[in-house]
Tab-separated table of C-alpha atoms in Angstrom:
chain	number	residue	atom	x	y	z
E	1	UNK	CA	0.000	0.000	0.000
E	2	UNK	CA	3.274	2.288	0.634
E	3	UNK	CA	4.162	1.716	-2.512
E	4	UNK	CA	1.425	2.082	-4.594
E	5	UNK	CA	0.721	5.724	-2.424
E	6	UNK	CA	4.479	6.996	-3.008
E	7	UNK	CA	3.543	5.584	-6.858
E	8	UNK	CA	0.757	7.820	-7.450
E	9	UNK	CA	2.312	11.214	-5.861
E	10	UNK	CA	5.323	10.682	-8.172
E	11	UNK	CA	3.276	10.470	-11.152
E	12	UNK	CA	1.111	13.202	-10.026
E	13	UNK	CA	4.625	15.456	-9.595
E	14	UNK	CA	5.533	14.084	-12.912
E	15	UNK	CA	2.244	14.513	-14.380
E	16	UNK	CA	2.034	18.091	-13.051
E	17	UNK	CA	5.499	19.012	-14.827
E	18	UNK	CA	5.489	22.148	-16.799
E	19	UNK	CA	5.257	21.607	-20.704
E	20	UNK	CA	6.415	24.823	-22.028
E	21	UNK	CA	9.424	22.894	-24.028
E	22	UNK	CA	8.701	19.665	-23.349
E	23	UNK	CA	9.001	18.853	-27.120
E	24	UNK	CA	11.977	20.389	-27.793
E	25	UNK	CA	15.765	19.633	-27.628
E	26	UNK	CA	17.647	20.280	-24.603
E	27	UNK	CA	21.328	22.231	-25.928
E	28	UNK	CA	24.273	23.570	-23.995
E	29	UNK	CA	24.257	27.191	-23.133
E	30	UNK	CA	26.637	28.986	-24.740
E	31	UNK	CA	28.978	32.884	-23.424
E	32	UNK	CA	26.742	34.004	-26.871
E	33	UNK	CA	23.214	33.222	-25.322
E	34	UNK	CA	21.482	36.665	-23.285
E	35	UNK	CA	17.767	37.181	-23.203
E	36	UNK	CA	16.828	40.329	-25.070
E	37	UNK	CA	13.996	42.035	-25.504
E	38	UNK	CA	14.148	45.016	-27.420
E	39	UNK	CA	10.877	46.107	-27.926
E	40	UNK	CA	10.369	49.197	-25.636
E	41	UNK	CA	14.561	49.884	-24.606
E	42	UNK	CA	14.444	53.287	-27.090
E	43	UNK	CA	14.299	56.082	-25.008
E	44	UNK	CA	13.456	58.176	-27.976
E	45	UNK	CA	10.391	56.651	-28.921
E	46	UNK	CA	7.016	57.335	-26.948
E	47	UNK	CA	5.270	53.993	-27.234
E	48	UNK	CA	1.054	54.913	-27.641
E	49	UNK	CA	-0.854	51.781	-27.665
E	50	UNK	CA	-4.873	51.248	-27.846
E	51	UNK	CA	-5.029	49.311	-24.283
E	52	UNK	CA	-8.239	46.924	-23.449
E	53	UNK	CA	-7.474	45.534	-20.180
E	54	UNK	CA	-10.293	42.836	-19.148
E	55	UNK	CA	-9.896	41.737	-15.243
E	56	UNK	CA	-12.611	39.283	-13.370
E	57	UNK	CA	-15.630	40.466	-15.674
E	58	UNK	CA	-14.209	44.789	-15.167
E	59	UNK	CA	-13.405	46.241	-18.795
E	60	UNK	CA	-10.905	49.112	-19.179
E	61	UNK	CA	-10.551	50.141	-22.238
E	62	UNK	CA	-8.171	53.493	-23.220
E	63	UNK	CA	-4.768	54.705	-24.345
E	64	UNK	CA	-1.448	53.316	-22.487
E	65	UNK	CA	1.964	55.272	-23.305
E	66	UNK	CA	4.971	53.707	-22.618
E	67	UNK	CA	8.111	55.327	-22.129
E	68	UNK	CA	11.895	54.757	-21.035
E	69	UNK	CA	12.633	57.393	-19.079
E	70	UNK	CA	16.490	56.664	-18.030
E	71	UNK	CA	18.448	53.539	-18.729
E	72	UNK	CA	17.001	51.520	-15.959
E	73	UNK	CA	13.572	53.069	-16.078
E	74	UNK	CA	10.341	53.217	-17.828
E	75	UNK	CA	6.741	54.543	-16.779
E	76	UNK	CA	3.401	53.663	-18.058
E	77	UNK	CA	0.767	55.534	-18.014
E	78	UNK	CA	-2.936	54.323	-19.177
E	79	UNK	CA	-5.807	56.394	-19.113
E	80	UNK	CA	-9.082	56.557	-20.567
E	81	UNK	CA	-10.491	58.386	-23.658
E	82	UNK	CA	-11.816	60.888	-21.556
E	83	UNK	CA	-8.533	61.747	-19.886
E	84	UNK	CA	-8.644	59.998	-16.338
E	85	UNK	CA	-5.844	57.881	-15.307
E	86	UNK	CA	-6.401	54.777	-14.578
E	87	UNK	CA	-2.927	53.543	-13.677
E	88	UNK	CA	0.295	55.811	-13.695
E	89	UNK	CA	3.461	53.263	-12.601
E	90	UNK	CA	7.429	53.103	-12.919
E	91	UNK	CA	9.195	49.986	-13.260
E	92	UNK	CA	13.553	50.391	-12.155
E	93	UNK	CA	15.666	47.357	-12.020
E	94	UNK	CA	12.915	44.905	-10.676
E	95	UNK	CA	11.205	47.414	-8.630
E	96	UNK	CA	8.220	49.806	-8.816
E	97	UNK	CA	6.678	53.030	-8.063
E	98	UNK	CA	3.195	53.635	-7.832
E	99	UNK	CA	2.377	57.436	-8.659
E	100	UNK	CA	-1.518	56.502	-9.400
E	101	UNK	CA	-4.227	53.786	-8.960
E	102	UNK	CA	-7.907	53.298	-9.719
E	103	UNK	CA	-9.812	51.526	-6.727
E	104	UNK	CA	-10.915	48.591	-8.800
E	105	UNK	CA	-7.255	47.760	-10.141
E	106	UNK	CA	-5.704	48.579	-6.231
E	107	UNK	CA	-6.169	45.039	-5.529
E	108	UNK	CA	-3.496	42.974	-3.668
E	109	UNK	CA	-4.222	40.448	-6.619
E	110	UNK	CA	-4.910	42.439	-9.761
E	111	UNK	CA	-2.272	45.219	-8.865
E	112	UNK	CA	0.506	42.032	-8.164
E	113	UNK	CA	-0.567	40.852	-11.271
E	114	UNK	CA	-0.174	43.324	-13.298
E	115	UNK	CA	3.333	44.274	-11.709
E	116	UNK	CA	4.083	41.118	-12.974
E	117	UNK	CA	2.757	41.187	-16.490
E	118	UNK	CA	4.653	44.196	-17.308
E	119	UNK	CA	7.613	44.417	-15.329
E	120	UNK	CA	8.250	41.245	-17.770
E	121	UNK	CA	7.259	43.420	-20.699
E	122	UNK	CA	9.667	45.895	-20.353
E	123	UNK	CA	12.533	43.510	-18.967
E	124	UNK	CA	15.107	43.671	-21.846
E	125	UNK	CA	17.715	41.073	-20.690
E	126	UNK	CA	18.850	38.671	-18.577
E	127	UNK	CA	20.867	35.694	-18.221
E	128	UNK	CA	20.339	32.468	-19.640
E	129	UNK	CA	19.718	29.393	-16.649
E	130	UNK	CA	18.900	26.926	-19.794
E	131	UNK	CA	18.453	26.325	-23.853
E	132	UNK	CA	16.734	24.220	-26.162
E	133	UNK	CA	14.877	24.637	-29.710
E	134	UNK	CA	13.014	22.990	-32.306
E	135	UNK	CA	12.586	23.551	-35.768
E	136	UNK	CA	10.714	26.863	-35.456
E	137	UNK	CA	11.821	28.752	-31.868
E	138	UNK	CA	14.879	29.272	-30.373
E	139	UNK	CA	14.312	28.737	-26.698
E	140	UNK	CA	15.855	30.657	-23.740
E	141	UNK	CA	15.227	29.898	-20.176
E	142	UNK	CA	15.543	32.915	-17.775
E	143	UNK	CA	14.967	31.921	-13.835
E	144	UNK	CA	13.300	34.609	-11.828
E	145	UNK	CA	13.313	33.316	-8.042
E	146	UNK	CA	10.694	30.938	-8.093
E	147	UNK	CA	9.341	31.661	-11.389
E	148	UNK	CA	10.806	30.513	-14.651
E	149	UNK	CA	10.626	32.843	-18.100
E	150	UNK	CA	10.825	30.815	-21.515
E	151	UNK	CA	11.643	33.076	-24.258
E	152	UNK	CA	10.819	32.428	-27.659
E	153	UNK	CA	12.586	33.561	-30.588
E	154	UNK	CA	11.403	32.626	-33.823
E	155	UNK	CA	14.781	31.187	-36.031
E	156	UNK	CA	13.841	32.756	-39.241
E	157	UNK	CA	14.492	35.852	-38.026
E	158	UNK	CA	15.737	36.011	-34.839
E	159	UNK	CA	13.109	38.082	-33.063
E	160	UNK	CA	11.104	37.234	-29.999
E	161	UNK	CA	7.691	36.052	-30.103
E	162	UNK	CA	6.497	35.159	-26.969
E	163	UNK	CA	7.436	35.077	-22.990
E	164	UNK	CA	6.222	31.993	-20.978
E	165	UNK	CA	6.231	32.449	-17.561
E	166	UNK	CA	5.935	29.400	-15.545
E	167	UNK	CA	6.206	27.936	-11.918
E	168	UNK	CA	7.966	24.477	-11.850
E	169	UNK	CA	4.669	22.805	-12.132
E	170	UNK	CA	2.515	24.673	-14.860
E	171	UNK	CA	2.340	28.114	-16.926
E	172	UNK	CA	0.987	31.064	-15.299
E	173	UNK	CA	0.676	33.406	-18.326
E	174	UNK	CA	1.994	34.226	-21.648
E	175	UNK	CA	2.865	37.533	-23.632
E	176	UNK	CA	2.806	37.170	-27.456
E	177	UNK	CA	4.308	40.333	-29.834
E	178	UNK	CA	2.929	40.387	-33.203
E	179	UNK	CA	3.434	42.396	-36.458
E	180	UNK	CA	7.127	43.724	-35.899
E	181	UNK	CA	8.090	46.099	-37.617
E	182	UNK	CA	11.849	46.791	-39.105
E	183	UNK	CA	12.460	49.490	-36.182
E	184	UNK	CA	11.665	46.449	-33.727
E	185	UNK	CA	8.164	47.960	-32.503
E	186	UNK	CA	5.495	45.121	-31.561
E	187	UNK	CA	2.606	46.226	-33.411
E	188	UNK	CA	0.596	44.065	-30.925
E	189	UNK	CA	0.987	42.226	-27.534
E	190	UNK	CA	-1.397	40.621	-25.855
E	191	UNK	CA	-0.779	38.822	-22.097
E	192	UNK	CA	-2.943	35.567	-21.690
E	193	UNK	CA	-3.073	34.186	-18.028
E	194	UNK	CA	-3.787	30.342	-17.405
E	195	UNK	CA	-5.789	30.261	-14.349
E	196	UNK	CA	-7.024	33.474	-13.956
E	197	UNK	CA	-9.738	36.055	-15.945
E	198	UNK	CA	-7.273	38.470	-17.238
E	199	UNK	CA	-5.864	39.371	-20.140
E	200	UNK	CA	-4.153	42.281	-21.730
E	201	UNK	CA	-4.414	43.544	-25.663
E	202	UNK	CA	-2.637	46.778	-26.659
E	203	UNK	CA	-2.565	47.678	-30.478
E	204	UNK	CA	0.112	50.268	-31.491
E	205	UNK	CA	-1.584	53.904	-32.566
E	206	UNK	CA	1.915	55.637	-32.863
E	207	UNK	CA	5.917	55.500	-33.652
């Protein structure tokens, strides 16, 4: 009966295992291999996006502006057609700053969450923990304490596609950039989460 107990917790670890690259090939990491993401790290450009922000059944829907402000900072500011601010934050070397919050984003979940899902957007590098690929991505493992980011970069042309971030056991949520454009601007992004009602879409309204 021991047995057949310490059996079936082992296959449930094993079962619970996190299958972000579980079909690709394992490879050694090499001094060339640093996570990069390039996408907002110009401090000359003011990155506008159309934001829709959809959190346990709230909409937001407005402009977010994006901006590096000194080599180890960016703010973002979102706010709604009308004007009113629904989030002003800054994001330095892991960190953050709160200037502004709405009430129904100032919520130990939602606002951790969303320090989460873009502190990770506007992360441009790292170091590598672990690599693999298959015939389409380029895979690069960044570890983050207790959390794990996978970053995809697509092999035909070298540019990232997607973030996984994952515990050991499963994936928490994803960020996907779309239509890049030649000055490495994602057109679109959009941040999935796994297990709960929240995602993020912005579409780009100006270089």
């Amino acid at each position: 009966m021991r047995y057949l107990i310490i059996s079936a917790v082992f296959l449930l670890l094993l079962g619970c295992k996190v299958t972000t690259v579980k079909d690709f090939t394992k490879s050694d990491v090499t001094k060339k291999d640093v996570v990069s993401n390039p996408y907002f790290s110009n401090p000359k450009v003011d990155y506008v996006y159309k934001a829709d922000i959809s959190v346990y059944g709230n909409d937001f829907s407005g402009i977010l502006v994006l901006k590096k402000i000194t080599s180890q900072k960016h703010r973002m500011v979102f706010t709604s057609q009308f004007g009113s601010t629904f989030f002003d934050i800054e994001f330095e070397n892991g960190s953050y700053k709160i200037n502004s919050i709405v009430e129904q984003l100032d919520r130990k979940i939602i606002l951790n969450t969303l320090i989460n899902d873009f502190s990770l957007v506007v992360k441009e590098e790292g170091t590598v923990a672990e690599r693999f690929y298959n015939k389409q991505y380029n895979v690069l493992k960044n570890q983050d304490d207790k959390r794990s980011n996978y970053y995809f970069y697509d092999l035909s042309d070298v540019r990232l596609q997607k973030i996984v971030n994952t515990t050991k056991r499963r994936e928490k949520f994803s960020i996907y950039f779309k239509d890049v454009s030649e000055d490495l601007i994602a057109k679109n992004i959009r941040i999935d989460h796994k297990n709960i009602r929240l995602t993020i879409e912005l579409n780009l309204l100006k270089q």
